[in-house]
CSV table of C-alpha atoms in Angstrom, one decimal:
chain,number,residue,atom,x,y,z
K,478,MET,CA,146.3,102.6,106.1
K,479,THR,CA,143.1,103.1,104.2
K,480,ASN,CA,142.8,106.4,102.3
K,481,PRO,CA,140.0,108.5,103.9
K,482,ALA,CA,138.9,109.8,100.5
K,483,ILE,CA,138.5,106.2,99.2
K,484,SER,CA,136.6,105.2,102.3
K,485,ARG,CA,134.3,108.2,102.0
K,486,LEU,CA,133.6,107.4,98.3
K,487,THR,CA,132.9,103.8,99.1
K,488,GLY,CA,130.5,104.7,101.9
K,489,TYR,CA,128.7,107.1,99.6
K,490,ALA,CA,128.5,104.5,96.8
K,491,ALA,CA,127.0,102.0,99.3
K,492,LEU,CA,124.5,104.5,100.5
K,493,ILE,CA,123.5,105.3,96.9
K,494,VAL,CA,123.0,101.6,96.1
K,495,LEU,CA,120.9,101.1,99.2
K,496,ALA,CA,118.9,104.2,98.4
K,497,VAL,CA,118.2,103.0,94.9
K,498,ILE,CA,117.1,99.5,96.2
K,499,SER,CA,114.9,101.1,98.8
K,500,LEU,CA,113.2,103.6,96.3
K,501,LEU,CA,112.8,101.2,93.4
K,502,PRO,CA,109.4,99.8,94.6
K,503,VAL,CA,108.2,103.4,95.1
K,504,TRP,CA,109.3,104.3,91.5
K,505,VAL,CA,107.6,101.1,90.1
K,506,ALA,CA,104.4,102.1,91.9
K,507,LEU,CA,104.6,105.7,90.5
K,508,LYS,CA,105.4,104.4,87.0
K,509,THR,CA,102.3,102.1,87.2
K,510,ALA,CA,100.2,105.0,88.3
K,511,LEU,CA,101.4,107.1,85.3
K,512,THR,CA,100.6,104.3,82.8
K,513,LEU,CA,97.4,103.8,80.9
K,514,PRO,CA,95.5,100.5,81.9
K,515,ASN,CA,95.9,99.2,78.3
K,516,ASP,CA,99.7,99.6,78.5
K,517,PHE,CA,100.2,98.1,81.9
K,518,PHE,CA,101.2,94.6,80.8
K,519,SER,CA,103.0,95.6,77.6
K,520,SER,CA,105.3,98.0,79.6
K,521,ALA,CA,105.7,95.7,82.7
K,522,SER,CA,109.4,95.2,82.0
K,523,SER,CA,110.1,98.9,81.5
K,524,LEU,CA,111.0,101.4,84.2
K,525,VAL,CA,109.4,104.2,82.3
K,526,PRO,CA,105.7,104.3,81.2
K,527,PRO,CA,105.3,104.4,77.4
K,528,THR,CA,102.8,107.2,77.7
K,529,PHE,CA,102.6,109.5,80.7
K,530,THR,CA,99.1,110.1,82.0
K,531,LEU,CA,97.5,111.7,85.0
K,532,GLN,CA,94.1,110.2,84.3
K,533,ASN,CA,94.6,107.4,86.9
K,534,PHE,CA,95.0,110.0,89.6
K,535,ALA,CA,92.0,112.0,88.3
K,536,ARG,CA,89.6,109.0,88.3
K,537,VAL,CA,90.7,107.9,91.7
K,538,LEU,CA,89.8,111.4,92.9
K,539,GLY,CA,86.4,111.1,91.3
K,540,PHE,CA,86.9,113.1,88.1
K,541,GLU,CA,85.6,112.0,84.7
K,542,THR,CA,88.3,110.6,82.4
K,543,ASP,CA,88.6,108.9,79.0
K,544,ILE,CA,89.8,105.6,80.5
K,545,VAL,CA,87.4,102.7,79.9
K,546,LEU,CA,87.6,99.8,82.3
K,547,THR,CA,86.0,96.4,82.3
K,548,SER,CA,83.1,95.7,84.6
K,549,ALA,CA,85.4,93.6,86.8
K,550,GLN,CA,88.0,96.4,87.1
K,551,ALA,CA,85.5,99.3,87.6
K,552,ALA,CA,85.4,98.8,91.4
K,553,PRO,CA,84.7,102.3,92.9
K,554,ILE,CA,86.8,103.8,95.7
K,555,ASP,CA,85.6,106.9,97.5
K,556,PHE,CA,89.1,108.3,98.0
K,557,GLY,CA,87.9,111.5,99.7
K,558,LEU,CA,85.8,109.7,102.3
K,559,ALA,CA,88.7,107.2,103.0
K,560,LEU,CA,91.1,110.1,103.3
K,561,ARG,CA,88.7,111.9,105.8
K,562,ASN,CA,88.5,108.7,107.8
K,563,SER,CA,92.2,108.3,107.9
K,564,VAL,CA,92.6,111.9,109.1
K,565,ILE,CA,90.0,111.4,111.9
K,566,TYR,CA,91.5,108.1,112.9
K,567,THR,CA,95.0,109.4,113.0
K,568,GLY,CA,94.0,112.6,114.7
K,569,LEU,CA,92.1,110.9,117.5
K,570,LEU,CA,94.7,108.2,118.1
K,571,VAL,CA,97.7,110.5,118.1
K,572,THR,CA,96.1,113.2,120.3
K,573,GLY,CA,95.1,110.6,122.9
K,574,GLN,CA,98.5,108.9,122.8
K,575,LEU,CA,100.4,112.1,123.1
K,576,PHE,CA,98.3,113.4,126.0
K,577,PHE,CA,98.2,110.2,128.1
K,578,SER,CA,101.8,109.2,127.4
K,579,ALA,CA,103.0,112.7,128.4
K,580,LEU,CA,101.0,112.4,131.7
K,581,ALA,CA,102.6,109.0,132.4
K,582,ALA,CA,106.1,110.2,131.4
K,583,TYR,CA,105.8,113.2,133.7
K,584,ALA,CA,104.6,111.1,136.6
K,585,PHE,CA,107.6,108.6,136.1
K,586,ALA,CA,110.0,111.5,135.8
K,587,ARG,CA,108.9,113.8,138.6
K,588,LEU,CA,106.6,112.2,141.1
K,589,ARG,CA,107.8,110.1,144.0
K,590,PHE,CA,105.8,107.1,144.9
K,591,PRO,CA,106.6,103.6,146.2
K,592,GLY,CA,107.5,101.1,143.5
K,593,ARG,CA,107.9,103.8,140.8
K,594,ASN,CA,110.9,102.3,139.1
K,595,TRP,CA,109.5,98.8,139.2
K,596,LEU,CA,106.3,100.0,137.7
K,597,PHE,CA,108.2,101.8,135.0
K,598,VAL,CA,110.1,98.6,134.1
K,599,ALA,CA,106.8,96.6,134.1
K,600,PHE,CA,105.2,99.3,131.9
K,601,LEU,CA,108.1,99.1,129.4
K,602,SER,CA,108.0,95.3,129.4
K,603,ALA,CA,104.7,95.6,127.6
K,604,THR,CA,106.8,96.3,124.4
K,605,MET,CA,107.8,92.6,124.5
K,606,ILE,CA,104.2,91.5,124.1
K,607,PRO,CA,103.4,90.8,120.5
K,608,SER,CA,100.4,93.0,119.5
K,609,ILE,CA,98.9,90.1,117.5
K,610,VAL,CA,98.1,88.2,120.7
K,611,LEU,CA,95.9,91.1,121.9
K,612,PHE,CA,93.7,91.4,118.8
K,613,ILE,CA,91.3,88.6,119.8
K,614,PRO,CA,90.6,89.8,123.4
K,615,ASN,CA,90.4,93.4,122.2
K,616,PHE,CA,88.0,92.5,119.4
K,617,VAL,CA,85.8,90.6,121.8
K,618,LEU,CA,85.7,93.5,124.2
K,619,ILE,CA,84.9,96.0,121.4
K,620,ARG,CA,82.2,93.8,120.0
K,621,GLU,CA,80.6,93.4,123.5
K,622,LEU,CA,80.6,97.1,124.0
K,623,GLY,CA,78.9,97.6,120.6
K,624,LEU,CA,81.7,99.7,119.2
K,625,ILE,CA,82.2,97.8,115.9
K,626,ASN,CA,82.4,100.1,112.9
K,627,THR,CA,82.9,103.2,115.0
K,628,PHE,CA,85.9,105.4,115.5
K,629,ALA,CA,85.7,104.9,119.2
K,630,GLY,CA,86.2,101.1,118.7
K,631,MET,CA,89.0,101.7,116.3
K,632,VAL,CA,91.1,103.9,118.7
K,633,ALA,CA,90.1,102.5,122.1
K,634,PRO,CA,92.7,99.7,122.4
K,635,ASN,CA,95.7,101.9,121.5
K,636,ILE,CA,94.9,105.3,122.7
K,637,LEU,CA,96.5,104.8,126.1
K,638,MET,CA,99.2,102.2,125.9
K,639,VAL,CA,102.3,103.5,124.2
K,640,PRO,CA,105.3,102.4,126.1
K,641,PHE,CA,107.8,103.8,123.6
K,642,ALA,CA,106.2,107.3,123.8
K,643,VAL,CA,106.3,107.2,127.6
K,644,PHE,CA,110.0,106.2,127.6
K,645,PHE,CA,110.8,108.8,124.9
K,646,LEU,CA,109.2,111.7,126.8
K,647,ARG,CA,110.4,110.6,130.2
K,648,GLN,CA,114.0,111.2,129.1
K,649,PHE,CA,113.2,114.8,128.3
K,650,PHE,CA,111.2,115.5,131.5
K,651,ILE,CA,114.1,114.2,133.5
K,652,SER,CA,116.6,116.5,131.8
K,653,SER,CA,114.4,119.6,132.0
K,654,PRO,CA,115.2,122.1,134.8
K,655,LYS,CA,113.4,121.6,138.1
K,656,GLU,CA,113.7,125.2,139.3
K,657,LEU,CA,110.6,126.4,137.4
K,658,GLU,CA,108.5,123.6,138.7
K,659,GLU,CA,109.6,124.1,142.2
K,660,ALA,CA,108.8,127.8,142.0
K,661,ALA,CA,105.4,127.0,140.6
K,662,ARG,CA,104.8,124.5,143.5
K,663,LEU,CA,105.6,127.3,146.0
K,664,GLU,CA,103.0,129.4,144.2
K,665,GLY,CA,100.4,126.8,145.0
K,666,LEU,CA,100.0,125.1,141.6
K,667,SER,CA,98.9,121.5,141.5
K,668,HIS,CA,100.9,118.7,139.9
K,669,PHE,CA,98.6,118.8,136.8
K,670,GLN,CA,98.9,122.6,136.5
K,671,ILE,CA,102.7,122.4,136.7
K,672,PHE,CA,102.6,119.7,134.0
K,673,TRP,CA,100.2,121.5,131.7
K,674,HIS,CA,101.5,125.1,132.0
K,675,ILE,CA,105.2,124.6,132.6
K,676,ALA,CA,106.6,121.1,132.0
K,677,LEU,CA,104.7,120.4,128.8
K,678,PRO,CA,105.4,123.7,126.9
K,679,LEU,CA,109.1,123.1,127.5
K,680,GLN,CA,108.9,119.9,125.5
K,681,ARG,CA,107.3,121.2,122.3
K,682,GLY,CA,110.2,119.8,120.1
K,683,PRO,CA,110.0,116.3,121.5
K,684,MET,CA,106.2,116.3,121.4
K,685,ALA,CA,106.3,117.4,117.8
K,686,THR,CA,108.7,114.6,116.9
K,687,LEU,CA,106.7,112.0,118.8
K,688,ALA,CA,103.5,113.3,117.0
K,689,ILE,CA,105.2,112.7,113.7
K,690,LEU,CA,106.3,109.2,114.5
K,691,LEU,CA,102.9,108.2,116.0
K,692,SER,CA,101.1,109.8,113.0
K,693,ILE,CA,103.1,107.7,110.5
K,694,ASN,CA,102.3,104.6,112.5
K,695,ALA,CA,98.6,105.4,112.8
K,696,TRP,CA,98.3,106.4,109.1
K,697,ASN,CA,99.7,103.1,108.0
K,698,ASP,CA,97.8,101.0,110.5
K,699,PHE,CA,95.9,98.3,108.8
K,700,PHE,CA,95.0,95.1,110.7
K,701,TRP,CA,93.0,96.5,113.6
K,702,PRO,CA,91.0,99.0,111.5
K,703,PHE,CA,90.4,96.1,109.0
K,704,LEU,CA,88.8,94.1,111.8
K,705,VAL,CA,86.8,96.8,113.4
K,706,GLY,CA,86.2,99.5,110.8
K,707,ARG,CA,84.8,97.7,107.7
K,708,GLU,CA,81.9,100.2,106.9
K,709,ASP,CA,82.6,103.0,104.4
K,710,SER,CA,81.8,105.6,107.0
K,711,VAL,CA,84.8,104.7,109.2
K,712,ARG,CA,87.1,102.8,106.8
K,713,PRO,CA,90.5,104.4,106.6
K,714,LEU,CA,92.7,104.6,103.5
K,715,ALA,CA,94.8,101.5,104.2
K,716,VAL,CA,91.7,99.3,104.5
K,717,ALA,CA,90.0,101.0,101.6
K,718,LEU,CA,92.9,100.2,99.3
K,719,ALA,CA,92.8,96.6,100.3
K,720,GLU,CA,89.0,96.5,99.6
K,721,PHE,CA,89.6,98.3,96.3
K,722,GLN,CA,91.9,95.5,95.2
K,723,SER,CA,89.7,92.6,96.5
K,724,GLN,CA,86.5,93.9,94.9
K,725,THR,CA,87.6,92.6,91.5
K,726,GLY,CA,87.1,89.0,92.6
K,727,GLN,CA,88.4,86.7,89.9
K,728,GLY,CA,88.9,89.5,87.4
K,729,GLN,CA,92.1,91.4,86.7
K,730,PRO,CA,92.6,94.1,89.4
K,731,ASP,CA,92.8,97.8,88.3
K,732,TRP,CA,96.5,98.0,89.1
K,733,THR,CA,97.0,101.5,87.6
K,734,GLY,CA,94.2,102.9,89.6
K,735,LEU,CA,95.3,101.1,92.8
K,736,MET,CA,98.9,102.4,92.4
K,737,ALA,CA,97.5,106.0,91.8
K,738,ALA,CA,95.6,105.7,95.0
K,739,VAL,CA,98.6,104.4,96.9
K,740,MET,CA,100.8,107.2,95.7
K,741,LEU,CA,98.2,109.8,96.8
K,742,SER,CA,97.9,108.1,100.2
K,743,ILE,CA,101.6,108.4,100.9
K,744,ILE,CA,101.8,112.1,100.1
K,745,PRO,CA,101.1,113.2,103.8
K,746,ILE,CA,103.8,110.8,105.1
K,747,LEU,CA,106.3,112.1,102.5
K,748,PHE,CA,105.5,115.7,103.5
K,749,LEU,CA,106.1,114.9,107.2
K,750,LEU,CA,109.4,113.2,106.5
K,751,ALA,CA,110.6,115.8,104.1
K,752,PHE,CA,110.0,118.8,106.4
K,753,PHE,CA,110.5,117.2,109.8
K,754,GLY,CA,112.8,114.3,109.3
K,755,ARG,CA,115.8,116.1,110.7
K,756,ARG,CA,113.9,116.9,113.9
K,757,ILE,CA,113.1,113.2,114.4
K,758,VAL,CA,116.8,112.3,114.1
K,759,GLU,CA,117.9,115.0,116.5
K,760,SER,CA,115.3,114.2,119.1
K,761,LEU,CA,116.1,110.5,119.0
K,762,GLN,CA,119.8,111.2,119.4
K,763,THR,CA,119.0,113.5,122.4
K,764,SER,CA,116.9,110.9,124.1
K,765,GLY,CA,119.6,108.3,123.7
K,766,MET,CA,117.6,106.1,121.4
K,767,LYS,CA,119.4,104.2,118.6
């Protein structure tokens, strides 16, 4: 029989190796962000920058620094504006997805109507449709509506259709007690009033978990905002970083500045995972998801 202590140590060792492999690209990006532009190529094979500096972060944020770049590298990036756009885009998208998904989930969990189960299966089958095939018809529709380079055009195709969110919340609405809802119905409350004042407040934990998952997905969304939101006034961080790299043309990209911007852009995601990661795992386990 296998010794439990040896099995445990082997498991921990495997987890450590996988963690190091997973975090190595992040460390390389951080190391590049802490390196002076002139030392970038000379220290490429090292995992530690020869001289630590925070000037790359400062100049990305718009502060004056001592770093001198070539004309090809000096492509500006308005990090504050891109950050604001990402916050607006994520906030609008996640708020709409949470509200409409919760409505649909409550309807599938509590309301009785013909074909409910078949409609739920058909709704979930939308997860099997690759999102890439919807980009062209969605883009044509948004263009015909005149919503190119607007936040409305960026969030419109995805603000309603979130099959995973509907399935996730439906599991919790089904497991919640019916007595409170039945008492409220006897008091004359409508279905929406029961949903808003009773059913939804009972699911604050799952709603918070879903908000975190949807926020991470929206924050990192690139392709659709890249197609629709190309103007500086609506361009989110993911698109702004790609533009920042492509502006150098045939010249050498400003890798240290780009990595500094990337590290700043992932701070909100790291904050969410660090403080609410356990809640995500617990809610997923409760809902029966793997």
